[in-house]
Short mmCIF file of C-alpha atoms in Angstrom, two decimals:
data_model
loop_
_atom_site.label_atom_id
_atom_site.label_comp_id
_atom_site.label_asym_id
_atom_site.label_seq_id
_atom_site.Cartn_x
_atom_site.Cartn_y
_atom_site.Cartn_z
CA PRO A 1 -10.02 -17.53 3.19
CA ILE A 2 -6.49 -16.22 2.69
CA PRO A 3 -5.76 -15.38 -0.97
CA THR A 4 -3.09 -17.57 -2.55
CA THR A 5 -0.73 -17.40 -5.49
CA LYS A 6 -0.92 -19.76 -8.46
CA ARG A 7 1.45 -22.07 -6.57
CA GLY A 8 -0.79 -22.06 -3.49
CA CYS A 9 1.48 -19.82 -1.40
CA PRO A 10 -0.33 -17.26 0.73
CA ARG A 11 -0.43 -13.79 -0.75
CA LEU A 12 0.77 -10.97 1.45
CA VAL A 13 -0.85 -8.20 -0.60
CA VAL A 14 -4.34 -7.63 -2.00
CA PHE A 15 -5.10 -4.91 -4.56
CA THR A 16 -8.39 -3.02 -4.31
CA ASP A 17 -9.72 0.08 -6.07
CA SER A 18 -8.62 2.32 -3.21
CA GLU A 19 -5.77 0.51 -1.48
CA VAL A 20 -2.85 -1.86 -1.76
CA LYS A 21 -3.77 -3.84 1.34
CA ILE A 22 -1.04 -5.71 3.18
CA LEU A 23 -1.99 -8.76 5.22
CA GLU A 24 0.93 -8.50 7.62
CA GLN A 25 2.69 -5.54 9.15
CA VAL A 26 5.92 -3.98 7.93
CA GLN A 27 8.43 -4.76 10.68
CA PHE A 28 10.72 -2.00 11.96
CA ASP A 29 13.46 -1.88 14.55
CA PHE A 30 12.02 -0.57 17.84
CA GLY A 31 11.72 3.22 17.85
CA LYS A 32 13.41 3.51 14.43
CA ALA A 33 12.55 3.71 10.75
CA THR A 34 14.86 0.80 9.88
CA ILE A 35 12.89 -1.92 8.07
CA ARG A 36 13.66 -5.42 9.33
CA PRO A 37 14.72 -8.03 6.73
CA ALA A 38 11.62 -10.06 7.66
CA SER A 39 9.58 -7.53 5.65
CA ASN A 40 11.55 -7.90 2.40
CA ALA A 41 9.13 -10.43 0.85
CA LEU A 42 6.16 -8.24 1.77
CA LEU A 43 7.69 -5.14 0.18
CA ASP A 44 8.76 -7.18 -2.88
CA GLU A 45 5.13 -8.16 -3.33
CA VAL A 46 3.86 -4.58 -2.84
CA ALA A 47 6.32 -3.44 -5.54
CA GLN A 48 5.15 -6.22 -7.90
CA VAL A 49 1.51 -5.26 -7.39
CA LEU A 50 2.37 -1.66 -8.30
CA LYS A 51 4.24 -2.86 -11.40
CA ASP A 52 1.21 -4.98 -12.36
CA HIS A 53 -1.17 -2.04 -11.83
CA ALA A 54 0.29 0.81 -13.86
CA GLU A 55 -3.12 2.50 -13.69
CA VAL A 56 -2.16 3.60 -10.15
CA LEU A 57 -0.67 7.02 -10.76
CA LYS A 58 -0.29 8.13 -7.12
CA LEU A 59 0.00 6.07 -3.97
CA GLU A 60 0.20 7.49 -0.47
CA VAL A 61 2.45 5.50 1.85
CA GLN A 62 0.99 6.16 5.29
CA GLY A 63 2.79 5.65 8.59
CA HIS A 64 0.78 5.22 11.81
CA THR A 65 1.73 4.67 15.46
CA ASP A 66 0.07 3.86 18.75
CA ASN A 67 -0.32 6.54 21.43
CA ILE A 68 2.65 5.55 23.58
CA GLY A 69 4.99 8.57 23.70
CA GLY A 70 4.40 12.17 22.73
CA ALA A 71 2.49 13.39 19.71
CA ALA A 72 5.51 15.08 18.08
CA TYR A 73 7.72 12.00 18.59
CA ASN A 74 5.10 9.68 17.07
CA LYS A 75 4.40 12.03 14.18
CA LYS A 76 8.11 12.13 13.28
CA LEU A 77 8.54 8.35 13.76
CA SER A 78 5.53 7.58 11.55
CA ASP A 79 6.75 10.05 8.91
CA ASP A 80 10.27 8.57 8.93
CA ARG A 81 8.86 5.04 8.64
CA ALA A 82 6.57 5.98 5.75
CA LYS A 83 9.55 7.57 3.96
CA SER A 84 11.64 4.47 4.63
CA VAL A 85 8.97 2.24 3.06
CA MET A 86 8.60 4.62 0.11
CA ASN A 87 12.38 4.48 -0.44
CA ALA A 88 12.28 0.67 -0.22
CA LEU A 89 9.71 0.63 -3.03
CA THR A 90 11.79 2.94 -5.23
CA THR A 91 14.81 0.65 -4.81
CA ARG A 92 12.51 -2.14 -6.04
CA GLY A 93 11.88 -0.25 -9.30
CA ILE A 94 8.81 1.86 -8.51
CA ASP A 95 8.97 5.39 -9.94
CA GLN A 96 9.26 7.83 -7.05
CA GLY A 97 6.87 10.15 -8.91
CA ARG A 98 4.05 7.65 -8.21
CA LEU A 99 4.64 7.72 -4.44
CA PHE A 100 4.36 10.16 -1.57
CA SER A 101 4.55 9.55 2.15
CA THR A 102 2.69 10.91 5.14
CA GLY A 103 3.20 10.24 8.83
CA TYR A 104 0.00 10.47 10.83
CA GLY A 105 1.39 9.55 14.25
CA PHE A 106 -1.54 8.37 16.38
CA GLU A 107 -4.14 10.63 14.69
CA LYS A 108 -5.97 7.79 12.87
CA PRO A 109 -6.27 4.75 15.14
CA ILE A 110 -8.06 1.62 13.93
CA GLY A 111 -7.75 -0.19 17.26
CA ASP A 112 -8.26 0.69 20.91
CA ASN A 113 -5.10 2.31 22.28
CA LYS A 114 -6.13 1.17 25.77
CA THR A 115 -5.25 -2.46 24.93
CA ALA A 116 -2.02 -4.11 23.74
CA ASP A 117 -3.84 -5.68 20.77
CA GLY A 118 -5.35 -2.33 19.80
CA ARG A 119 -1.98 -0.57 19.99
CA GLN A 120 -0.48 -3.34 17.83
CA MET A 121 -3.18 -2.74 15.20
CA ASN A 122 -2.47 1.00 15.24
CA ARG A 123 1.25 0.53 14.52
CA ARG A 124 0.96 0.10 10.78
CA VAL A 125 1.81 1.17 7.26
CA GLN A 126 -1.00 1.62 4.74
CA PHE A 127 -0.87 2.12 0.97
CA ILE A 128 -3.74 4.31 -0.25
CA VAL A 129 -4.46 4.86 -3.96
CA THR A 130 -5.02 8.60 -4.43
CA GLU A 131 -4.99 8.82 -8.23
CA LYS A 132 -5.67 6.33 -11.02
CA LYS A 133 -5.69 6.51 -14.80
CA PRO A 134 -9.24 6.72 -16.03
CA ILE A 135 -10.35 3.50 -17.64
CA PRO A 136 -11.39 4.26 -21.22
CA VAL A 137 -15.01 3.47 -21.92
CA THR A 138 -15.63 1.98 -25.32
CA THR A 139 -19.03 2.37 -26.83
CA THR A 140 -20.56 0.53 -29.72
CA LYS A 141 -23.39 1.77 -31.84
CA GLN A 142 -26.43 -0.32 -31.19
CA GLY A 143 -28.70 -1.25 -34.04
CA VAL A 144 -26.09 -0.65 -36.70
CA ALA A 145 -24.92 -3.68 -38.61
CA PRO A 146 -21.25 -3.92 -39.47
CA PRO A 147 -20.44 -3.37 -43.14
CA PRO A 148 -20.67 -6.56 -45.19
CA LYS A 149 -17.44 -8.38 -45.94
CA THR A 150 -16.52 -8.34 -49.56
CA VAL A 151 -15.22 -11.48 -51.14
CA PRO A 152 -12.56 -10.85 -53.82
#
């Protein structure tokens, strides 16, 4: 099932221990790093998730491409797109010190580059949590009764 908000609207973003997972792709102009307005709601939600999860100290914004075109071209395009998304998050109030971007080109495919569907899957942005605040562990002494309350 698709996760929903309190109002029943579909969520576009799911937070996990290791990733801010987006359920639709960031849309760019063809061959450019310009984010299309259709992705504004998605990036708004990514920014809100990061605001809600201050324990995320560092997030890598990853850009990926399919294998159409040369390696150097795709590496630069993916890097420019990752930077563009990172900048979009900072304009939405996310501290730039929490973010860094990396363009991987077509080095890390998740789909088969021999098919149109596979290439579509490979053209993506991912948000990987690389550093989190440690969650403090509270311990209680077992077998020790609390001090008795005194009545004045």
